[in-house]
Short mmCIF file of N, CA and C in Angstrom, two decimals:
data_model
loop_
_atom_site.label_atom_id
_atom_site.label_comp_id
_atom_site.label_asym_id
_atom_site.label_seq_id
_atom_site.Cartn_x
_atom_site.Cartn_y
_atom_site.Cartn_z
N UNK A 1042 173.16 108.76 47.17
CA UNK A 1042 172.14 109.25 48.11
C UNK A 1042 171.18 108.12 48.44
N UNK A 1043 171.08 107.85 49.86
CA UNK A 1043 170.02 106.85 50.40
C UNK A 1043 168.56 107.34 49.90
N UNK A 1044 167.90 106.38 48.89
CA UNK A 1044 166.32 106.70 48.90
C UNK A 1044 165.57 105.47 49.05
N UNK A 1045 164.57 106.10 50.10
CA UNK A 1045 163.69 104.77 49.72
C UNK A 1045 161.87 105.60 49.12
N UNK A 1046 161.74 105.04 48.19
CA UNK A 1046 160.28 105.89 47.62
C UNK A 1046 159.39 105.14 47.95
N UNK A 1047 157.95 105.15 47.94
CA UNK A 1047 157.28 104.54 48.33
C UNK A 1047 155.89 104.50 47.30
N UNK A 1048 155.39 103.32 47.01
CA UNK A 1048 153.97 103.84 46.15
C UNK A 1048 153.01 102.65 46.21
N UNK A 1049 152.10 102.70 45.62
CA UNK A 1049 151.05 101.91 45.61
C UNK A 1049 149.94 101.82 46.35
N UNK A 1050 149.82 103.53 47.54
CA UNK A 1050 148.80 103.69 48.27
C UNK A 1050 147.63 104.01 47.32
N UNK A 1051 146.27 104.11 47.70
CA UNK A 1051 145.04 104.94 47.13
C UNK A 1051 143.62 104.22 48.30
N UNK A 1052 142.63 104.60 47.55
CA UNK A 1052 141.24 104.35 48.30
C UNK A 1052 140.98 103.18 47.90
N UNK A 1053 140.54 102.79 48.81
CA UNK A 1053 139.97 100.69 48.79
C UNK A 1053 138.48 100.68 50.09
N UNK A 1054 137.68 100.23 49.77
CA UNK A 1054 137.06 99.63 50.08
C UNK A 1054 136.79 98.70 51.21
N UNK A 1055 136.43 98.76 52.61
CA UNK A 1055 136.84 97.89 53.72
C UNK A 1055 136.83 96.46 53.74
N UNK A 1056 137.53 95.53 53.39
CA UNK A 1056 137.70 94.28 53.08
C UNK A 1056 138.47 93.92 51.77
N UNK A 1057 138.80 95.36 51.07
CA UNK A 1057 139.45 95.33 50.17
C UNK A 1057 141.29 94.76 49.94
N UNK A 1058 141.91 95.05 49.44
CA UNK A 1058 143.50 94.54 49.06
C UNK A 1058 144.04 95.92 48.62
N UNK A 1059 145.00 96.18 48.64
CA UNK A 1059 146.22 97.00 48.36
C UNK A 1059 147.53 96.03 48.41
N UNK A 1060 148.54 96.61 47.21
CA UNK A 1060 150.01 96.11 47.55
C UNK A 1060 150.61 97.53 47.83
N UNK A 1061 151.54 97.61 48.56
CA UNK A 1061 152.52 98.70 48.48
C UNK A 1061 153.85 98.38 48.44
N UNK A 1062 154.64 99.27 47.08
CA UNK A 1062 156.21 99.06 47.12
C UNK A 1062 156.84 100.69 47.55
N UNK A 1063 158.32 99.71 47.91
CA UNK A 1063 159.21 100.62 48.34
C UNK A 1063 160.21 100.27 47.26
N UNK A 1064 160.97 101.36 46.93
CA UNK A 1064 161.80 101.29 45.57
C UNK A 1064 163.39 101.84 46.81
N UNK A 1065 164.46 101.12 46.73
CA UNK A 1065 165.41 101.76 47.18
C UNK A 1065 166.58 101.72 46.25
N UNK A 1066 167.80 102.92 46.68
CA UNK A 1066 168.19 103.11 45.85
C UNK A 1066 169.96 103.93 46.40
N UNK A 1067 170.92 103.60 46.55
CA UNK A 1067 171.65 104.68 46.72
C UNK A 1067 172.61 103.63 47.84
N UNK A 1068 172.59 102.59 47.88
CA UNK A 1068 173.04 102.28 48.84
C UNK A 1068 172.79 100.08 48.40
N UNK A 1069 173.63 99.08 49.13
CA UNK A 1069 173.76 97.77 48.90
C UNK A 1069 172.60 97.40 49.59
N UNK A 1070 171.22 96.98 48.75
CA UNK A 1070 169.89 96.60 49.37
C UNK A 1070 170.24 95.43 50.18
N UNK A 1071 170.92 94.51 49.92
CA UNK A 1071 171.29 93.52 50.41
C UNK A 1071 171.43 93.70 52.36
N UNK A 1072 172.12 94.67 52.28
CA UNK A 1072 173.01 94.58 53.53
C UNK A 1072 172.55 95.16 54.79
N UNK A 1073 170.70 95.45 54.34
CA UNK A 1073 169.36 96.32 55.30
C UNK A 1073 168.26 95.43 55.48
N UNK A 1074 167.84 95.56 56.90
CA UNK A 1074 166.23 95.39 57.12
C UNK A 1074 165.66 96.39 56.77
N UNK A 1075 164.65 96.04 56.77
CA UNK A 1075 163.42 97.10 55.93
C UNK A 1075 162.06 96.77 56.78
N UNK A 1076 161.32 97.65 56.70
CA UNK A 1076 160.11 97.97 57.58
C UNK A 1076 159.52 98.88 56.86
N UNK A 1077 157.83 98.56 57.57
CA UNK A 1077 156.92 99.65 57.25
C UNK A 1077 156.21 99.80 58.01
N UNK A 1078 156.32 101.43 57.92
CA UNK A 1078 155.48 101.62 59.54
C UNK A 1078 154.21 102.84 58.83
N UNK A 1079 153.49 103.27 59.55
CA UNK A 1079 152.33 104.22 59.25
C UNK A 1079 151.86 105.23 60.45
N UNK A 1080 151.53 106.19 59.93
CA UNK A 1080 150.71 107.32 60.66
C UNK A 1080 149.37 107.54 60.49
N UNK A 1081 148.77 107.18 61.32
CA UNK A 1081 147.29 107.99 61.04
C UNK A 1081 146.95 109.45 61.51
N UNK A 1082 146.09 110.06 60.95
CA UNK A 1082 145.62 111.17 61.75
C UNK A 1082 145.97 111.68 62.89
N UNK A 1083 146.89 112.23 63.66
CA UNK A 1083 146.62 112.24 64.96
C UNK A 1083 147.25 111.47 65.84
N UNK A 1084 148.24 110.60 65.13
CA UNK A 1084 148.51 109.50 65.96
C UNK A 1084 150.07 109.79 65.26
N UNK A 1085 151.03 109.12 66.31
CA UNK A 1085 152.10 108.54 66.15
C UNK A 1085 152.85 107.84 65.17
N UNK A 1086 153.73 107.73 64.34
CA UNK A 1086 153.90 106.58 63.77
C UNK A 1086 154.20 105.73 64.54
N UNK A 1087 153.98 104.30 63.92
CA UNK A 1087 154.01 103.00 64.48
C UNK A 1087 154.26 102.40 63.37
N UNK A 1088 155.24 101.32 63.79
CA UNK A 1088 155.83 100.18 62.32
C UNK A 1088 154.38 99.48 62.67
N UNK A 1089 154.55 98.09 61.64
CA UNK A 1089 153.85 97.68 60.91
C UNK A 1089 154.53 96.05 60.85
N UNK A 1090 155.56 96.76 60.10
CA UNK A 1090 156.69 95.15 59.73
C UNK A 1090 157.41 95.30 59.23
N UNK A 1091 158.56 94.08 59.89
CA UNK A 1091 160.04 93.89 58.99
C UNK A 1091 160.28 92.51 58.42
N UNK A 1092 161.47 92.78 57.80
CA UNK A 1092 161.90 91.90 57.07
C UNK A 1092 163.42 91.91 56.74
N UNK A 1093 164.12 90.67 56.88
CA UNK A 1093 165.78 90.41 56.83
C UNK A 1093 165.73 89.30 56.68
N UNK A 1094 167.01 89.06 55.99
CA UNK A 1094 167.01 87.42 56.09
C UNK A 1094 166.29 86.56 56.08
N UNK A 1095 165.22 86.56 55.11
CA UNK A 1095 164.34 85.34 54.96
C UNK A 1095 163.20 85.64 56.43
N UNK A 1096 163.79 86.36 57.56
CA UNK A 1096 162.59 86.93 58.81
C UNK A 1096 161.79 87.79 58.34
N UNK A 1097 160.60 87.64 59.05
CA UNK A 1097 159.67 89.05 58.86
C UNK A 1097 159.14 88.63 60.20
N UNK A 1098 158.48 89.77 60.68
CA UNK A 1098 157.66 90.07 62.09
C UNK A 1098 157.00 91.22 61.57
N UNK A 1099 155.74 90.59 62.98
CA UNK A 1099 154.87 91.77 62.39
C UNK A 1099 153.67 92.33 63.63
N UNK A 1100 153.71 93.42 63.36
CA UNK A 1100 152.75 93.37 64.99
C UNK A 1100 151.02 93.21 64.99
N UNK A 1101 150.74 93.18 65.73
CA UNK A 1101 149.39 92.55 66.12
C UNK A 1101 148.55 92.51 65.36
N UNK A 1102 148.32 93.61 65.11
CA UNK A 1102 147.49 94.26 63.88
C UNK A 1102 147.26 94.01 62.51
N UNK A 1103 148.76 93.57 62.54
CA UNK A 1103 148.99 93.24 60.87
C UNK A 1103 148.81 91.83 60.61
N UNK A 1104 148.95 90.72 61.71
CA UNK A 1104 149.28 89.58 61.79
C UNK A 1104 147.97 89.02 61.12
N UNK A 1105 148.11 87.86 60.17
CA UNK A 1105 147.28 87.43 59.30
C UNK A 1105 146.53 88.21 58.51
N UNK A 1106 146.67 88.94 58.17
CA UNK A 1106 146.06 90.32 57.08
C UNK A 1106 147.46 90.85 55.92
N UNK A 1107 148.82 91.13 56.74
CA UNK A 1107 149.71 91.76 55.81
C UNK A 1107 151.09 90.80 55.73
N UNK A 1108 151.39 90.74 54.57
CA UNK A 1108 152.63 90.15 54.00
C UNK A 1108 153.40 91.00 53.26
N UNK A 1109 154.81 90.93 54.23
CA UNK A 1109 156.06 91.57 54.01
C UNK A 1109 156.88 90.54 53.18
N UNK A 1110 157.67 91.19 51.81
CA UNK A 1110 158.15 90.90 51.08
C UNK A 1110 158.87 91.59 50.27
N UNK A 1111 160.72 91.21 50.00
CA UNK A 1111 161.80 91.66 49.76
C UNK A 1111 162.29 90.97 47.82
N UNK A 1112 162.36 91.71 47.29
CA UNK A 1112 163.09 91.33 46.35
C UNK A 1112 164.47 91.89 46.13
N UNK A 1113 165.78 91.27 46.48
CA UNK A 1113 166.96 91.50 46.68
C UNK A 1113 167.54 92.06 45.09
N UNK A 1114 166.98 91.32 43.93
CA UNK A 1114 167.34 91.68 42.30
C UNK A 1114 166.45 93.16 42.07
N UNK A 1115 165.52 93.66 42.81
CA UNK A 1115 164.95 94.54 42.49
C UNK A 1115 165.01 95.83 43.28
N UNK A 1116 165.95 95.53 44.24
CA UNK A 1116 165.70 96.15 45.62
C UNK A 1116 164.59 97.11 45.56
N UNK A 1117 163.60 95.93 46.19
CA UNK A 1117 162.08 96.48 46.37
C UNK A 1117 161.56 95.93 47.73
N UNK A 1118 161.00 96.21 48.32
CA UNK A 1118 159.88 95.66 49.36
C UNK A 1118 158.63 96.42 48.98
N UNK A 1119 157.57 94.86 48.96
CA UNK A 1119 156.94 95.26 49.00
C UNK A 1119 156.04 94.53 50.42
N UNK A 1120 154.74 95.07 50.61
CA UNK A 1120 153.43 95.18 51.85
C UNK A 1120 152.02 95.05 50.67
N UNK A 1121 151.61 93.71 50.78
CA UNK A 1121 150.46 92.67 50.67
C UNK A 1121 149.22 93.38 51.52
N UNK A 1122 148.42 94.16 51.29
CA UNK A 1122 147.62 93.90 52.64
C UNK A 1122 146.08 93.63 52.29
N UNK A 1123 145.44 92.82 52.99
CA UNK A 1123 144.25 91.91 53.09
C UNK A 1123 143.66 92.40 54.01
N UNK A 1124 142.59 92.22 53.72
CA UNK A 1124 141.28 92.17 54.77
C UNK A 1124 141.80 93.82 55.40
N UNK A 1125 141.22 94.96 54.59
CA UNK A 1125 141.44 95.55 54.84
C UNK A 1125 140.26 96.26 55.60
N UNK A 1126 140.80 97.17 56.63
CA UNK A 1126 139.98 97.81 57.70
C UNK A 1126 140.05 99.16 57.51
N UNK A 1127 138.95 100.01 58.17
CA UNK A 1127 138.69 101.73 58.10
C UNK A 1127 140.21 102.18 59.14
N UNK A 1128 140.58 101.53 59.93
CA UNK A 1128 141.64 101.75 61.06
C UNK A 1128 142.91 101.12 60.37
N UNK A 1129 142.98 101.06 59.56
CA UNK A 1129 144.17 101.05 58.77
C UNK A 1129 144.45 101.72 57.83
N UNK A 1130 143.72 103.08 57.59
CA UNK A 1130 143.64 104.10 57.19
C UNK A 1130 145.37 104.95 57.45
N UNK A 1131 145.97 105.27 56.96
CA UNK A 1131 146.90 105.81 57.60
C UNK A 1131 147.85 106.66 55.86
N UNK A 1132 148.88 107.28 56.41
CA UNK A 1132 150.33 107.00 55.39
C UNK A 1132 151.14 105.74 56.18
N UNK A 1133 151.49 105.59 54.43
CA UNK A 1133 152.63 104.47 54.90
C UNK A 1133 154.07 104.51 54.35
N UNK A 1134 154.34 104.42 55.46
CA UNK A 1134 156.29 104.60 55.06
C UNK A 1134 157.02 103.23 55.15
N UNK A 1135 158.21 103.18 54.16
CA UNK A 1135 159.34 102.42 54.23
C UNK A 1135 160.55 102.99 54.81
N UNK A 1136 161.08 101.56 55.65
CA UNK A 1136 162.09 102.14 56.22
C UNK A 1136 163.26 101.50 56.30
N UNK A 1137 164.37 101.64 56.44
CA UNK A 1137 165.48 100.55 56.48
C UNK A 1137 166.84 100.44 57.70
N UNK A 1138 167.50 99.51 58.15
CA UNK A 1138 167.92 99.36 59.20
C UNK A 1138 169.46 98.54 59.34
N UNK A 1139 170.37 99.06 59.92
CA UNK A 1139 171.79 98.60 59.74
C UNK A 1139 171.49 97.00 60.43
N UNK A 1140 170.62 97.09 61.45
CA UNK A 1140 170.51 95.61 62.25
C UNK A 1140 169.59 94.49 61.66
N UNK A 1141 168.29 94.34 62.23
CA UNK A 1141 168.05 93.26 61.51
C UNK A 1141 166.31 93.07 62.11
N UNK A 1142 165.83 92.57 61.28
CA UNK A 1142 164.11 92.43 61.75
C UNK A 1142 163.96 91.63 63.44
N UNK A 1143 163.43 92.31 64.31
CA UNK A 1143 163.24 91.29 65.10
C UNK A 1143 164.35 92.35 66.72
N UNK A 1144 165.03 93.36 65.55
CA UNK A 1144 165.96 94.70 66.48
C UNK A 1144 164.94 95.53 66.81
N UNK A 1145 165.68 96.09 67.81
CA UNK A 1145 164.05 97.21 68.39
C UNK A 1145 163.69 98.20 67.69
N UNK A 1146 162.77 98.34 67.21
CA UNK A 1146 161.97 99.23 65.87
C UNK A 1146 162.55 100.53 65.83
N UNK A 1147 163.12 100.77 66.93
CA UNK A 1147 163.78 101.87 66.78
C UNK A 1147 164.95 102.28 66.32
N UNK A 1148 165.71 101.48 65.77
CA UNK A 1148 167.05 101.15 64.73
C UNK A 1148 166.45 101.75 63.34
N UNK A 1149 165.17 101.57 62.90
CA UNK A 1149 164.47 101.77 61.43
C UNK A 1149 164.61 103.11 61.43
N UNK A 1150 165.29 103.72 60.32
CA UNK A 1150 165.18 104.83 59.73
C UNK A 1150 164.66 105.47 58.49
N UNK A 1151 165.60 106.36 57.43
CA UNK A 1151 165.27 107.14 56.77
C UNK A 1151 164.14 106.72 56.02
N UNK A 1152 163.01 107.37 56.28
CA UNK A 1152 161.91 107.14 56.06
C UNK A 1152 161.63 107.71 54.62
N UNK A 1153 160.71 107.19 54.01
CA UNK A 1153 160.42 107.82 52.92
C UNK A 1153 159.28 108.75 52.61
N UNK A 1154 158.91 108.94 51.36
CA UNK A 1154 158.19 110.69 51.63
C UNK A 1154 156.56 109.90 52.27
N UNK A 1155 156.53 108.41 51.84
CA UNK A 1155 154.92 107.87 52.56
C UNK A 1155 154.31 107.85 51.37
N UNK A 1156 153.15 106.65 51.70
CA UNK A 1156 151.96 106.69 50.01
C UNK A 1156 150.83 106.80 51.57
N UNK A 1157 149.67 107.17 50.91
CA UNK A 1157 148.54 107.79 51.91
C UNK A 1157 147.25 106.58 51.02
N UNK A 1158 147.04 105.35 52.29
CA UNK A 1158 145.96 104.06 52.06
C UNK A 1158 144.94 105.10 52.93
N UNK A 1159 143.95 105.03 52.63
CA UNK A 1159 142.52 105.29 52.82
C UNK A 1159 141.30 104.19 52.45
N UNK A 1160 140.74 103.46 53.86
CA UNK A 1160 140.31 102.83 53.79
C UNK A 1160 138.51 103.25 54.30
N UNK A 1161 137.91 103.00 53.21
CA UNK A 1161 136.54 103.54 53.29
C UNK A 1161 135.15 103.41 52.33
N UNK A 1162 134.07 103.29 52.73
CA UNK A 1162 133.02 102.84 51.83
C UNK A 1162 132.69 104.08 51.41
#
């Protein structure tokens, strides 16, 4: 069975740090991109970032604040995130992908159940 779990969300502080991992499981980690995307309140999900092959991309938002990172012996990804903001408040999901970072975000699937970052003084 494909899983990907997700953890390491909680409450931080605006300028604060969080890491978040994704644990996968059920399937050759090797042979997937992986992404993380988030929901806020009210809003849509929207990725975040991927990662394949030594690539990662990342969108606007995230760029110089979050670092995407794969451990292939652990099949883990994990999400670095810095300089954290009240608008990055969200759940965050892992996701994984037959193609490859840099494919249109819309290839990313089975999502996982989400860890819930809350960013706030």
């Amino acid at each position: 069975e494909v899983q990907l779990v997700e953890s390491g969300g909680g409450l931080v502080q605006p300028g604060g740090s969080l890491r978040l991992s994704c644990a996968a499981s059920g399937f050759t980690f090797s042979n997937y991109a992986y992404a993380w995307w988030r929901q806020a309140p009210g809003k849509q999900r929207e990725p975040v970032s991927c990662i394949s092959d030594g690539r990662t991309d990342y969108v606007t938002s995230a760029k110089g604040r979050f670092t995407i990172s794969s451990d292939n012996a652990k099949n883990m990804v994990y999400l670095q995130m810095d300089s954290l903001k009240p608008e990055d408040t969200a759940v965050y999901y892992c996701a994984m992908s037959s193609w490859y970072c840099g494919a249109p975000w819309g290839t990313f699937g089975s999502f996982g159940q989400g860890t819930q970052v809350t960013v706030s003084s």
